[in-house]
CSV table of C-alpha atoms and ligand atoms in Angstrom, one decimal:
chain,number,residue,atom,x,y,z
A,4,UNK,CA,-20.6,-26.9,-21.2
A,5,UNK,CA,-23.3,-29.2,-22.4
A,6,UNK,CA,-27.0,-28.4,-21.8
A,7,UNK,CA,-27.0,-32.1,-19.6
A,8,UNK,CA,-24.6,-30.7,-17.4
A,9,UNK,CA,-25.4,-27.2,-17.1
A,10,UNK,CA,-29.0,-29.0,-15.9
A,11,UNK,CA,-27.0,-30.7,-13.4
A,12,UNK,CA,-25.4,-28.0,-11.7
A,13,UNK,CA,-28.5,-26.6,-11.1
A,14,UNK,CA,-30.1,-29.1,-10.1
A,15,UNK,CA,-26.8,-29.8,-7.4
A,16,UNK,CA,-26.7,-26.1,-6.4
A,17,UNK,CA,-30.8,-26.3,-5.8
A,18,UNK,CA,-30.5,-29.1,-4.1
A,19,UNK,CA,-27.6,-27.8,-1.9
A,20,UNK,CA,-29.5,-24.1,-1.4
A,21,UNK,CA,-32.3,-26.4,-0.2
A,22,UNK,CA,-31.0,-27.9,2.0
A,23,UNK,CA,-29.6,-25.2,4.0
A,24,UNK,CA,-32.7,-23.5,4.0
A,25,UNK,CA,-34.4,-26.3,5.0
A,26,UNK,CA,-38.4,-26.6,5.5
A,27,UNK,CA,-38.3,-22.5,5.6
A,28,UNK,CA,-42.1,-21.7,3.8
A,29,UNK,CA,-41.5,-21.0,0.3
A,30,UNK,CA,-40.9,-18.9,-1.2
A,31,UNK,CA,-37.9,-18.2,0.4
A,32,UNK,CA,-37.1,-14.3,0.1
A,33,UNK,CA,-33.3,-13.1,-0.7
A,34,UNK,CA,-33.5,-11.1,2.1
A,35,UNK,CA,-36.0,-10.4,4.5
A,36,UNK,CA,-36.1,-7.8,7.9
A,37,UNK,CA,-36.1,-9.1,11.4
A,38,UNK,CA,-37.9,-6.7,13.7
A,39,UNK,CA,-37.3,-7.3,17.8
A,40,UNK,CA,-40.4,-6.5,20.3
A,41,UNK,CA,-38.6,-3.3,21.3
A,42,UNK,CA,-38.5,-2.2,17.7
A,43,UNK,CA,-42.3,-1.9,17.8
A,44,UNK,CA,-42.0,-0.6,21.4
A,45,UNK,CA,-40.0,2.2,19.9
A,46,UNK,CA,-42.1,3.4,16.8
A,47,UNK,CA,-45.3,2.6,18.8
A,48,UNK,CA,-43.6,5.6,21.7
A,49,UNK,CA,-42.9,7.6,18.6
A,50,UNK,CA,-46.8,7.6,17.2
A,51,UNK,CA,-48.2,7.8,20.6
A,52,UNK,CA,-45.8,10.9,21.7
A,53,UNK,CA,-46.4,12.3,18.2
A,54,UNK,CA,-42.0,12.7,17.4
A,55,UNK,CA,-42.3,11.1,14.3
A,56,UNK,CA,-40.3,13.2,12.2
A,57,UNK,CA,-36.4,14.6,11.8
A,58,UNK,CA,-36.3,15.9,15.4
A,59,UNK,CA,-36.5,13.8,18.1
A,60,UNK,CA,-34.2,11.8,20.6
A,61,UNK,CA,-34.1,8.6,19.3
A,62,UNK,CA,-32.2,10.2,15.7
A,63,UNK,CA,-29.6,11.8,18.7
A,64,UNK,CA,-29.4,8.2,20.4
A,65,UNK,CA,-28.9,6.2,17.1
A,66,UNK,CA,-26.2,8.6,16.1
A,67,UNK,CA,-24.5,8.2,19.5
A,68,UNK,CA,-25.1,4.2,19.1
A,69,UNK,CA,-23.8,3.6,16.2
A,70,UNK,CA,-20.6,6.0,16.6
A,71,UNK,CA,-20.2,3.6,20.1
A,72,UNK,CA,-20.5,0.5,17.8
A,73,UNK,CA,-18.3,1.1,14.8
A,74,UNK,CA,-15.9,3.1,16.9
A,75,UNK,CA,-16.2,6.0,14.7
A,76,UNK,CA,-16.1,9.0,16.5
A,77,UNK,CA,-18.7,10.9,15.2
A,78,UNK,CA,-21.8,9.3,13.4
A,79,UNK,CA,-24.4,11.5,11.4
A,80,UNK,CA,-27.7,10.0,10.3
A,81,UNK,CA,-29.4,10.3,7.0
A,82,UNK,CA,-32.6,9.5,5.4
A,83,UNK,CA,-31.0,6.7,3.1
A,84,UNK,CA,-27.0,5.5,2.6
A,85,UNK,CA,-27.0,6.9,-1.4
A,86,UNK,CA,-27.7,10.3,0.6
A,87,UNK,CA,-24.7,9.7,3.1
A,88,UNK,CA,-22.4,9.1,0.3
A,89,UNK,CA,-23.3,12.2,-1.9
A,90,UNK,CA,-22.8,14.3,1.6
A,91,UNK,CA,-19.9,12.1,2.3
A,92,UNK,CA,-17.9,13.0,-1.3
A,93,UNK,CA,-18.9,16.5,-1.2
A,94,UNK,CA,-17.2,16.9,2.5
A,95,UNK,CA,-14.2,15.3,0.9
A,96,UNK,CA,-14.2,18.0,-1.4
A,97,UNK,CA,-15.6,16.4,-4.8
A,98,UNK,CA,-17.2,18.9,-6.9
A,99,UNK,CA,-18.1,19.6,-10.6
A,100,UNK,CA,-15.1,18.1,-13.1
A,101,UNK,CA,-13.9,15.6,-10.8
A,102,UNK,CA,-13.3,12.4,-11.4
A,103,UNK,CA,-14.0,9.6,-8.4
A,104,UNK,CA,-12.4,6.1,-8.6
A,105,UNK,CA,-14.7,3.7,-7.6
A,106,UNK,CA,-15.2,-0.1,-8.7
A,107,UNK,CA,-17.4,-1.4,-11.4
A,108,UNK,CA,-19.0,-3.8,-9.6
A,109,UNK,CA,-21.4,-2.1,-7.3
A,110,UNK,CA,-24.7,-1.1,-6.5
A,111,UNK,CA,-25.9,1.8,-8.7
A,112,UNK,CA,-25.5,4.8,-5.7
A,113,UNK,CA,-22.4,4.5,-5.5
A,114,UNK,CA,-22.0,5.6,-8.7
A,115,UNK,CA,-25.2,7.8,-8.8
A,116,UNK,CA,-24.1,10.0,-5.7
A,117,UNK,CA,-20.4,10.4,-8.0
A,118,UNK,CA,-22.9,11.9,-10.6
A,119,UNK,CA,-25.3,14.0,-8.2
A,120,UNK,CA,-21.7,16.6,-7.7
A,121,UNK,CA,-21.2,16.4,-11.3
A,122,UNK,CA,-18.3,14.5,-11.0
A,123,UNK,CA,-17.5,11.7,-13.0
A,124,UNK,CA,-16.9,7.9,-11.5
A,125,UNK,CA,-14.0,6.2,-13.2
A,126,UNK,CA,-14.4,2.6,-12.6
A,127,UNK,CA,-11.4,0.5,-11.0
A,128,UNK,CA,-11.3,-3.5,-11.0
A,129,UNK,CA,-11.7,-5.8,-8.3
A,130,UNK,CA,-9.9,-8.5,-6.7
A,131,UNK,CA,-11.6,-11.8,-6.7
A,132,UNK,CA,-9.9,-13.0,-3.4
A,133,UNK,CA,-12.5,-10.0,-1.7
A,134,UNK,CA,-15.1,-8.4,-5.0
A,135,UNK,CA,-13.8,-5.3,-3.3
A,136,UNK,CA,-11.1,-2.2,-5.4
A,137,UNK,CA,-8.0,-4.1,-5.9
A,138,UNK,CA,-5.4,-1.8,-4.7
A,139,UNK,CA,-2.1,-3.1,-6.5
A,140,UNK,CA,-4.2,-3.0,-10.0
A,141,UNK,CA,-5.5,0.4,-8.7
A,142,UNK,CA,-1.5,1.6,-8.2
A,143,UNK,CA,-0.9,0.6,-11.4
A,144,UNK,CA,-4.0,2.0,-13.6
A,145,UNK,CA,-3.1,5.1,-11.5
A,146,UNK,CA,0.9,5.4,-12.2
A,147,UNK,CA,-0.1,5.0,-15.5
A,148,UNK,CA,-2.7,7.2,-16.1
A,149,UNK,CA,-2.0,9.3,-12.6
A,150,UNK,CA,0.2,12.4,-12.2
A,151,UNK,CA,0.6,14.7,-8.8
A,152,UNK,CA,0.2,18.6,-9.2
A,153,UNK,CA,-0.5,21.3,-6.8
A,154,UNK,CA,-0.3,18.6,-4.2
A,155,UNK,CA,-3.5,16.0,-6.0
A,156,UNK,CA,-3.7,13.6,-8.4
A,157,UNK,CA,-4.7,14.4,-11.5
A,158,UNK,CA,-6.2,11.8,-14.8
A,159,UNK,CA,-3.3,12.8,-17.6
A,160,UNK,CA,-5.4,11.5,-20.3
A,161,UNK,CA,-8.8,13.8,-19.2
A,162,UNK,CA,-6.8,16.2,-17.2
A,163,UNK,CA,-9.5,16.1,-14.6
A,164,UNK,CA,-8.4,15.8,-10.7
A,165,UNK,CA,-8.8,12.6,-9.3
A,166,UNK,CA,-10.8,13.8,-6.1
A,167,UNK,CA,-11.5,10.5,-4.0
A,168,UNK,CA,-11.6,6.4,-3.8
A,169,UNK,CA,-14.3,4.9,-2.8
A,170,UNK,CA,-14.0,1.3,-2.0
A,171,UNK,CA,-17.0,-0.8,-1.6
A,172,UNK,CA,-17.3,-3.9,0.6
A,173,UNK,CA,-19.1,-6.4,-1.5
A,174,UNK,CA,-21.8,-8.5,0.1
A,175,UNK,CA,-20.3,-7.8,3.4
A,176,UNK,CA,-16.7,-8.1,2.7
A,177,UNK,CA,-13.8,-5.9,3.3
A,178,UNK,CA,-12.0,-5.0,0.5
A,179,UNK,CA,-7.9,-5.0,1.6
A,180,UNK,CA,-8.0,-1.6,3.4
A,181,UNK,CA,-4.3,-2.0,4.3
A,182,UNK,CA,-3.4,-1.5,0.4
A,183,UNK,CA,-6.5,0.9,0.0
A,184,UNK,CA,-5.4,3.2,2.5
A,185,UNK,CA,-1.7,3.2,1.4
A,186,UNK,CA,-2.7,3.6,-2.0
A,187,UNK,CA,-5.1,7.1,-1.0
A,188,UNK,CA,-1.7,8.4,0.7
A,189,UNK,CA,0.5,8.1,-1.7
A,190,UNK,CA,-1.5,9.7,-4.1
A,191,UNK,CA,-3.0,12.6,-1.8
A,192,UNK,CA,-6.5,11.4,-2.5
A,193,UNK,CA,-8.8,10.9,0.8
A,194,UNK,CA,-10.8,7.5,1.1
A,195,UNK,CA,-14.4,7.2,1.5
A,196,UNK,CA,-15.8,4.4,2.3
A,197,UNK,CA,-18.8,2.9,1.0
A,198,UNK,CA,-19.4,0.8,3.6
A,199,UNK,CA,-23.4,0.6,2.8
A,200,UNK,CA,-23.1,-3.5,3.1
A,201,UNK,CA,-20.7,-4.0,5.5
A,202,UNK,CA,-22.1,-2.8,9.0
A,203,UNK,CA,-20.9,-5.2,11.4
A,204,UNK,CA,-17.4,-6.2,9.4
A,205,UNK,CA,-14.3,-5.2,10.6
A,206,UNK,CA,-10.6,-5.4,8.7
A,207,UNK,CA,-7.8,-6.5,11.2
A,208,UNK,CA,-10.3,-5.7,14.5
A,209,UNK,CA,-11.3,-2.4,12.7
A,210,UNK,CA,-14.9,-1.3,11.4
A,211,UNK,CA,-15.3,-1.0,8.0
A,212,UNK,CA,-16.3,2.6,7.2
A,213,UNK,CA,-14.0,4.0,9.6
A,214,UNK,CA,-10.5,3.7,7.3
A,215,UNK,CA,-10.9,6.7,5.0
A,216,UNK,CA,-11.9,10.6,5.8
A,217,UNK,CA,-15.3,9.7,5.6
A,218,UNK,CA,-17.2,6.4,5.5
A,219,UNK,CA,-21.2,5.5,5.4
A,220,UNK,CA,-23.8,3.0,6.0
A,221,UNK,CA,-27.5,2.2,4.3
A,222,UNK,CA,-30.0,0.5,6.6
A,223,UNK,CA,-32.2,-0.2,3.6
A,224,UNK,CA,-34.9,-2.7,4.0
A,225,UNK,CA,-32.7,-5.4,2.4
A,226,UNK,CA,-29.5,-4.4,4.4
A,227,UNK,CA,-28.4,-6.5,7.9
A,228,UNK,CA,-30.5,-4.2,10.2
A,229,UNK,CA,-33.2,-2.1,8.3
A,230,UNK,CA,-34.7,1.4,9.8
A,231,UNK,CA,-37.2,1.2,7.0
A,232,UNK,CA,-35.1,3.8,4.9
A,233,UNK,CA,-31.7,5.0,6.1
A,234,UNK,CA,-27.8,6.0,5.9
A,235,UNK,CA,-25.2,7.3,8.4
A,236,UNK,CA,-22.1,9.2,7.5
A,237,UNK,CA,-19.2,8.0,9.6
A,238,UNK,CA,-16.0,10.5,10.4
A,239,UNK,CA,-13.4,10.8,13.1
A,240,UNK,CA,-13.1,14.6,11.9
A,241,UNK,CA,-15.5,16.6,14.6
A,242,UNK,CA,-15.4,19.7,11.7
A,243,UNK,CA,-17.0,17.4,8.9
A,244,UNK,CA,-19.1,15.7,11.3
A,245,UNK,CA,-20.5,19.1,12.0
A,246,UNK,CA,-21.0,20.1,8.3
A,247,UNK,CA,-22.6,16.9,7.6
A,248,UNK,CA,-25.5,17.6,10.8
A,249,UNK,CA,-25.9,20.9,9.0
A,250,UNK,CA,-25.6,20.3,5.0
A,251,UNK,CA,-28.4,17.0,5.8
A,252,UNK,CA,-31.0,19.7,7.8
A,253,UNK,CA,-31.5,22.1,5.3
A,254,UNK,CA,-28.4,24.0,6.1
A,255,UNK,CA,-30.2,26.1,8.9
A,256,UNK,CA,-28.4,28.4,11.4
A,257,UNK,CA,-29.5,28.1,14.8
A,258,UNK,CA,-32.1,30.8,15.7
A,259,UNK,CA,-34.9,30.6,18.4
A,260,UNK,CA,-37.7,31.7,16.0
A,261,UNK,CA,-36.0,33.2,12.2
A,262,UNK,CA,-35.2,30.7,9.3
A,263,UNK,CA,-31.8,31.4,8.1
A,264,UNK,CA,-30.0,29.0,6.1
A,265,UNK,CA,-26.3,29.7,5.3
A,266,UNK,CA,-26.3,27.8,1.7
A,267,UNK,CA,-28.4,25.6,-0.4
A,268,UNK,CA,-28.4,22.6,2.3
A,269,UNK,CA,-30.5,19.3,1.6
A,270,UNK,CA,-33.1,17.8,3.7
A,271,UNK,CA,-32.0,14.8,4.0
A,272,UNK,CA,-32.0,14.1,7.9
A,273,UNK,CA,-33.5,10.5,9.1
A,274,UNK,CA,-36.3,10.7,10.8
A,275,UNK,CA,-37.6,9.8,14.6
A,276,UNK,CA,-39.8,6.8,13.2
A,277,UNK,CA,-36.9,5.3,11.2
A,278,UNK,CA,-34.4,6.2,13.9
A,279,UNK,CA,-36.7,4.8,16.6
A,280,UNK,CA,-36.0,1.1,14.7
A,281,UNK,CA,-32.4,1.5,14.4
A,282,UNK,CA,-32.1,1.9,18.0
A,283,UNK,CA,-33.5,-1.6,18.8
A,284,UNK,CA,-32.0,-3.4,15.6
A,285,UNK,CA,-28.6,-1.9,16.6
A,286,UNK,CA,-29.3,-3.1,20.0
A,287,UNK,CA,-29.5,-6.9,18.4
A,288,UNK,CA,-27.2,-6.5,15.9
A,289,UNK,CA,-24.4,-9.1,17.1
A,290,UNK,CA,-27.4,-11.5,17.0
A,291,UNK,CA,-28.3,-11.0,14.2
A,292,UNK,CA,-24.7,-11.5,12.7
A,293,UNK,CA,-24.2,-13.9,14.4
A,294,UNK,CA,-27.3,-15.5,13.2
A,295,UNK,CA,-25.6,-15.1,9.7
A,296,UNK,CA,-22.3,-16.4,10.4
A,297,UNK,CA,-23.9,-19.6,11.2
A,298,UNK,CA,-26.4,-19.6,8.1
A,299,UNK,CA,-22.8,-18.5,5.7
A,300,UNK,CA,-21.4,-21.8,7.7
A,301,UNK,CA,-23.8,-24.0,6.3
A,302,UNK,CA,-24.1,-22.8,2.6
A,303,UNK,CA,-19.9,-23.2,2.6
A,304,UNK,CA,-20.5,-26.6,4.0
A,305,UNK,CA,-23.7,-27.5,1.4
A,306,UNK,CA,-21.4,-26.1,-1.2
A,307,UNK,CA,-18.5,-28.5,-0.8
A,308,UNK,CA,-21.0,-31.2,-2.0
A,309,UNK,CA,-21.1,-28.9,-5.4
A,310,UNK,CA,-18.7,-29.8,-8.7
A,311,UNK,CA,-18.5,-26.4,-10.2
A,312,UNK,CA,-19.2,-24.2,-7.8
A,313,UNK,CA,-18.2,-22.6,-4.0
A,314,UNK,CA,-19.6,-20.1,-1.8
A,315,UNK,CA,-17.6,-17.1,-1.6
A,316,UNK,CA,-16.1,-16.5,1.4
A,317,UNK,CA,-13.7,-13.2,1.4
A,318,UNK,CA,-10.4,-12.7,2.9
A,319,UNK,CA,-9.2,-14.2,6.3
A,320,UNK,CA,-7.6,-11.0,7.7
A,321,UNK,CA,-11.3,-9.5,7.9
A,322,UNK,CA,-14.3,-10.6,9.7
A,323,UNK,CA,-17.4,-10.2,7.7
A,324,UNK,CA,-21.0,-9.8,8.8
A,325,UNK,CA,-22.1,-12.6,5.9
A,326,UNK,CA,-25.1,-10.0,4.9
A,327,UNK,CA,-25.6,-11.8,1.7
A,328,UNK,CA,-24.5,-15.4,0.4
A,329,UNK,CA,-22.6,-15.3,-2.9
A,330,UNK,CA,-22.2,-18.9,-4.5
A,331,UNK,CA,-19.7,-18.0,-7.4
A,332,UNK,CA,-19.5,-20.6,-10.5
A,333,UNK,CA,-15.9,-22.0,-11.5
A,334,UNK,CA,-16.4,-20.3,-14.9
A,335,UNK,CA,-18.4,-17.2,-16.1
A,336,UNK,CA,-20.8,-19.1,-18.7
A,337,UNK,CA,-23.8,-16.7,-19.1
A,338,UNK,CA,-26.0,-19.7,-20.2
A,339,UNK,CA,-25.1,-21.2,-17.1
A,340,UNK,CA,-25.7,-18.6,-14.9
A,341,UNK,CA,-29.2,-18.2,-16.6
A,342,UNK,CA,-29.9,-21.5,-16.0
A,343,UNK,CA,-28.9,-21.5,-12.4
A,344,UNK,CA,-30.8,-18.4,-11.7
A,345,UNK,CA,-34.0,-20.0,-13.5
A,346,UNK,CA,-34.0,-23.1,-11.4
A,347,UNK,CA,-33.4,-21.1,-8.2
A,348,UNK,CA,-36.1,-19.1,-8.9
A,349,UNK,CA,-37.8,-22.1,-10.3
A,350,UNK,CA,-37.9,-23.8,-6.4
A,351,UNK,CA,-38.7,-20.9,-5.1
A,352,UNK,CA,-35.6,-19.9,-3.6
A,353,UNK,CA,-35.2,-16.4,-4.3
A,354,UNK,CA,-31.5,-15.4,-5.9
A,355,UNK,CA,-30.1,-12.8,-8.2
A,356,UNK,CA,-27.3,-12.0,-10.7
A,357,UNK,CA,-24.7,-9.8,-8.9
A,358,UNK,CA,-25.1,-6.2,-10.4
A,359,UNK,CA,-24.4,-5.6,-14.1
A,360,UNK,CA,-20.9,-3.3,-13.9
A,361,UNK,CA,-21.3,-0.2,-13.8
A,362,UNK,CA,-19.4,0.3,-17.1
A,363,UNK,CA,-22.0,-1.5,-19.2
A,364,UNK,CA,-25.0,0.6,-18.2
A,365,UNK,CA,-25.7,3.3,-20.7
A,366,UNK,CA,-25.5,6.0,-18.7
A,367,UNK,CA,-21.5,5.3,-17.9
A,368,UNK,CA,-20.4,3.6,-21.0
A,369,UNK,CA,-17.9,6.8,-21.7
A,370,UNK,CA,-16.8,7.2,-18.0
A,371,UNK,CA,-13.0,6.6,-17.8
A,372,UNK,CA,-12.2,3.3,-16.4
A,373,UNK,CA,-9.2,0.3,-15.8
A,374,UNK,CA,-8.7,-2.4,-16.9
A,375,UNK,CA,-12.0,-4.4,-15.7
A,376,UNK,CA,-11.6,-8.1,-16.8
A,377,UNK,CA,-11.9,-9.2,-13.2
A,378,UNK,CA,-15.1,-7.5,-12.8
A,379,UNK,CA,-16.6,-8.7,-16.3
A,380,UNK,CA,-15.5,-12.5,-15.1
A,381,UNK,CA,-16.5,-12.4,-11.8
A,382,UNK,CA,-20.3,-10.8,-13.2
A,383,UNK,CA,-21.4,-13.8,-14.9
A,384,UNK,CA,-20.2,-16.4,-12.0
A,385,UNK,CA,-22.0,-14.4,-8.7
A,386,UNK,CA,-25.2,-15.5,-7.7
A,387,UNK,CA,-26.8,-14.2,-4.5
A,388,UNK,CA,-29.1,-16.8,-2.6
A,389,UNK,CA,-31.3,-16.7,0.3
A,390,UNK,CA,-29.7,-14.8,3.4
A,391,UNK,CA,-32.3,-14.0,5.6
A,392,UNK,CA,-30.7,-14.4,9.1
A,393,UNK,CA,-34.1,-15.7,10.2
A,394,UNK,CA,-33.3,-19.0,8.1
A,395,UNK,CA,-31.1,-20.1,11.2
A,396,UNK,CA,-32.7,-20.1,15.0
A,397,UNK,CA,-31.8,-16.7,16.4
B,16,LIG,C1,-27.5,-0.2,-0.3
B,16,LIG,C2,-26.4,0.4,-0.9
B,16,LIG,C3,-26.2,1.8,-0.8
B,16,LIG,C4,-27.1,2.8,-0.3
B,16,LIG,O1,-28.4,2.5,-0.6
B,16,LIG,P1,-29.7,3.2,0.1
B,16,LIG,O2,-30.8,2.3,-0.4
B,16,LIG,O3,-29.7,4.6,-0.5
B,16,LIG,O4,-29.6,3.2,1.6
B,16,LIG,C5,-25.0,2.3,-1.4
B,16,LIG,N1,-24.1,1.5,-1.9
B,16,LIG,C6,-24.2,0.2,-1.9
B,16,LIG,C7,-23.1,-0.7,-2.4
B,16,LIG,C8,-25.4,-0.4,-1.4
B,16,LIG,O5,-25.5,-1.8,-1.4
């Protein structure tokens, strides 16, 4: 491609993010929180009563909400979603030597959290119909690499056990669950979900975060609804929901006065304040996606106009919360990409590369891995742009 027309699409994809986000001030954040009046209702009862910190009944009332909402049965809160997935692997039993099978193209806890058990991610490829694991690729990295003893799967080329599969659902997508979850089966390795992105979507009618033996959620300040700092572990199992409420508070018997704690637990419980905003944003939620739905509507619309690019827009079957808009180039050109970004940024319309894989940061560059050439395509075509659900009238 030419430096003419590489100025071109930009300009046309500028022109197109411009006009969805119409006369919104500039600069126009990627993402920015939406707080509701009873959100500051809430914190305000939290200063004035002085329950501020990890006890207090609006932690007890989020949990309950969000287990009503995602249909999960039991729903443990944490003080961010990279601390819900390390407690989610360990109660699925990952420990030191393990390997964990999670795609290269995510966010950096998801592979940090692998690491914090001393286990090891091994990074599996994506499907570019959903950025999610792509599970027949998966079944085949894994019957060629993969061999069952003492009833898991073990890596035959590290000889370490293969101890979980964490899908991710990118941007808000589900990644195919129906393949994911046969896949976990038939090689006796639970699913947990990092569903950090995707509170809101559901995959045939179902939440996402609910498929595997455990599941979590981030309610970071750039996620749909924000708590300031957040997570949630998700499970159906009332046992590992119980571990998780006492691993996350310091691992603490109950006792009316002594302080005895059974093992080396973390402190990791959200607290009141944060809590205290999740019950209002929760409350709003299906505004706020729907807000998002109708913002996604108009970038696929304002994208048509576009030779050499679309706006990604995930699998039928599933319903996504459109968190984040993904326009995705028709060819992974990194000049192009930079050039895109740069006149973006340029107008004042904040946007972003999609993650560099996990496999090329240093710190993973001898982690085990699949075949990744979907992942290493599909990095230098994504480019996040202006979500905000604020953008449309809510
Ligand atoms: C946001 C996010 C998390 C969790 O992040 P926290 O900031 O710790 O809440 C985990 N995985 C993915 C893919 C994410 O996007």
């Amino acid at each position: 491609m030419t430096a003419s027309t590489q100025i071109q699409l930009a300009d046309a994809i500028v022109k197109a993010v411009g006009q969805v986000v119409g006369d919104a001030p500039r600069l126009v954040p990627l993402h920015a929180p939406e707080f509701s009046d009873q959100a500051l209702a809430n914190v305000t009862e939290c200063v004035t009563t002085g329950w501020v910190s990890s006890a207090g009944a609006f932690v007890t009332r989020f949990e309950q909400d969000t287990a009503a909402y995602t249909g999960a049965a039991h729903a443990v809160a944490t003080v961010n979603g990279t601390a819900a997935l390390h407690i989610a692997l360990l109660l699925a039993g990952v420990g030191p030597d393990d390997e964990v099978i999670i795609p290269s193209l995510t966010f950096i806890a998801t592979a940090a959290a692998v690491s914090y058990l001393n286990a090891t991610p091994h990074f599996a490829d994506i499907d570019p119909a959903t950025l999610g694991l792509d599970p027949a690729r998966l079944a085949q990295h894994l019957d060629n690499i993969g061999e069952q003893r003492d009833g898991a799967c073990y890596n035959k080329q590290t000889g370490r056990r293969i101890a979980a599969i964490v899908p991710m659902h990118t941007f808000g997508h589900p990644a195919d669950l129906d393949g994911l979850v046969d896949l976990a089966q038939r090689h006796n390795t639970p699913l947990v979900e990092d569903a950090a992105e995707s509170l809101g979507s559901t995959f045939n009618g179902k939440h996402t975060g609910t498929f595997g033996r455990l599941g979590i959620l981030s309610y970071n300040g750039n996620k749909i609804m924000t708590t300031g700092g957040g997570g949630m572990i998700l499970t159906d199992d009332p046992d590992l929901a119980a571990q998780a409420k006492h691993i996350t508070t310091t691992a603490k018997l109950p006792h009316p006065y002594e302080y005895i704690h059974d093992r080396v637990g973390y402190n990791y419980r959200m607290p009141n304040l944060n809590a205290a905003l999740g019950v209002a944003e929760l409350a709003r939620l299906d505004t706020l996606i729907d807000a998002k739905r109708r913002l996604h509507a108009r970038y696929v619309r304002a994208l048509e106009a576009v030779d050499g690019a679309t706006m990604f827009t995930g699998p039928h079957h599933a319903e996504c919360n459109c968190w984040l808009n993904a326009i995705v180039l028709d060819r992974a050109d990194a000049e192009l990409r930079d050039a895109v970004l740069v006149a973006l940024n340029n107008a004042k319309l904040q946007s972003r590369p999609v993650w560099q894989p996990m496999h090329r940061l240093d710190t993973f560059t001898d982690c085990p891995r699949a075949d990744l050439s979907v992942t290493e395509e599909m990095a230098g075509r994504v480019i996040n742009v202006p979500s905000s659900a604020q953008l449309v009238e809510l």
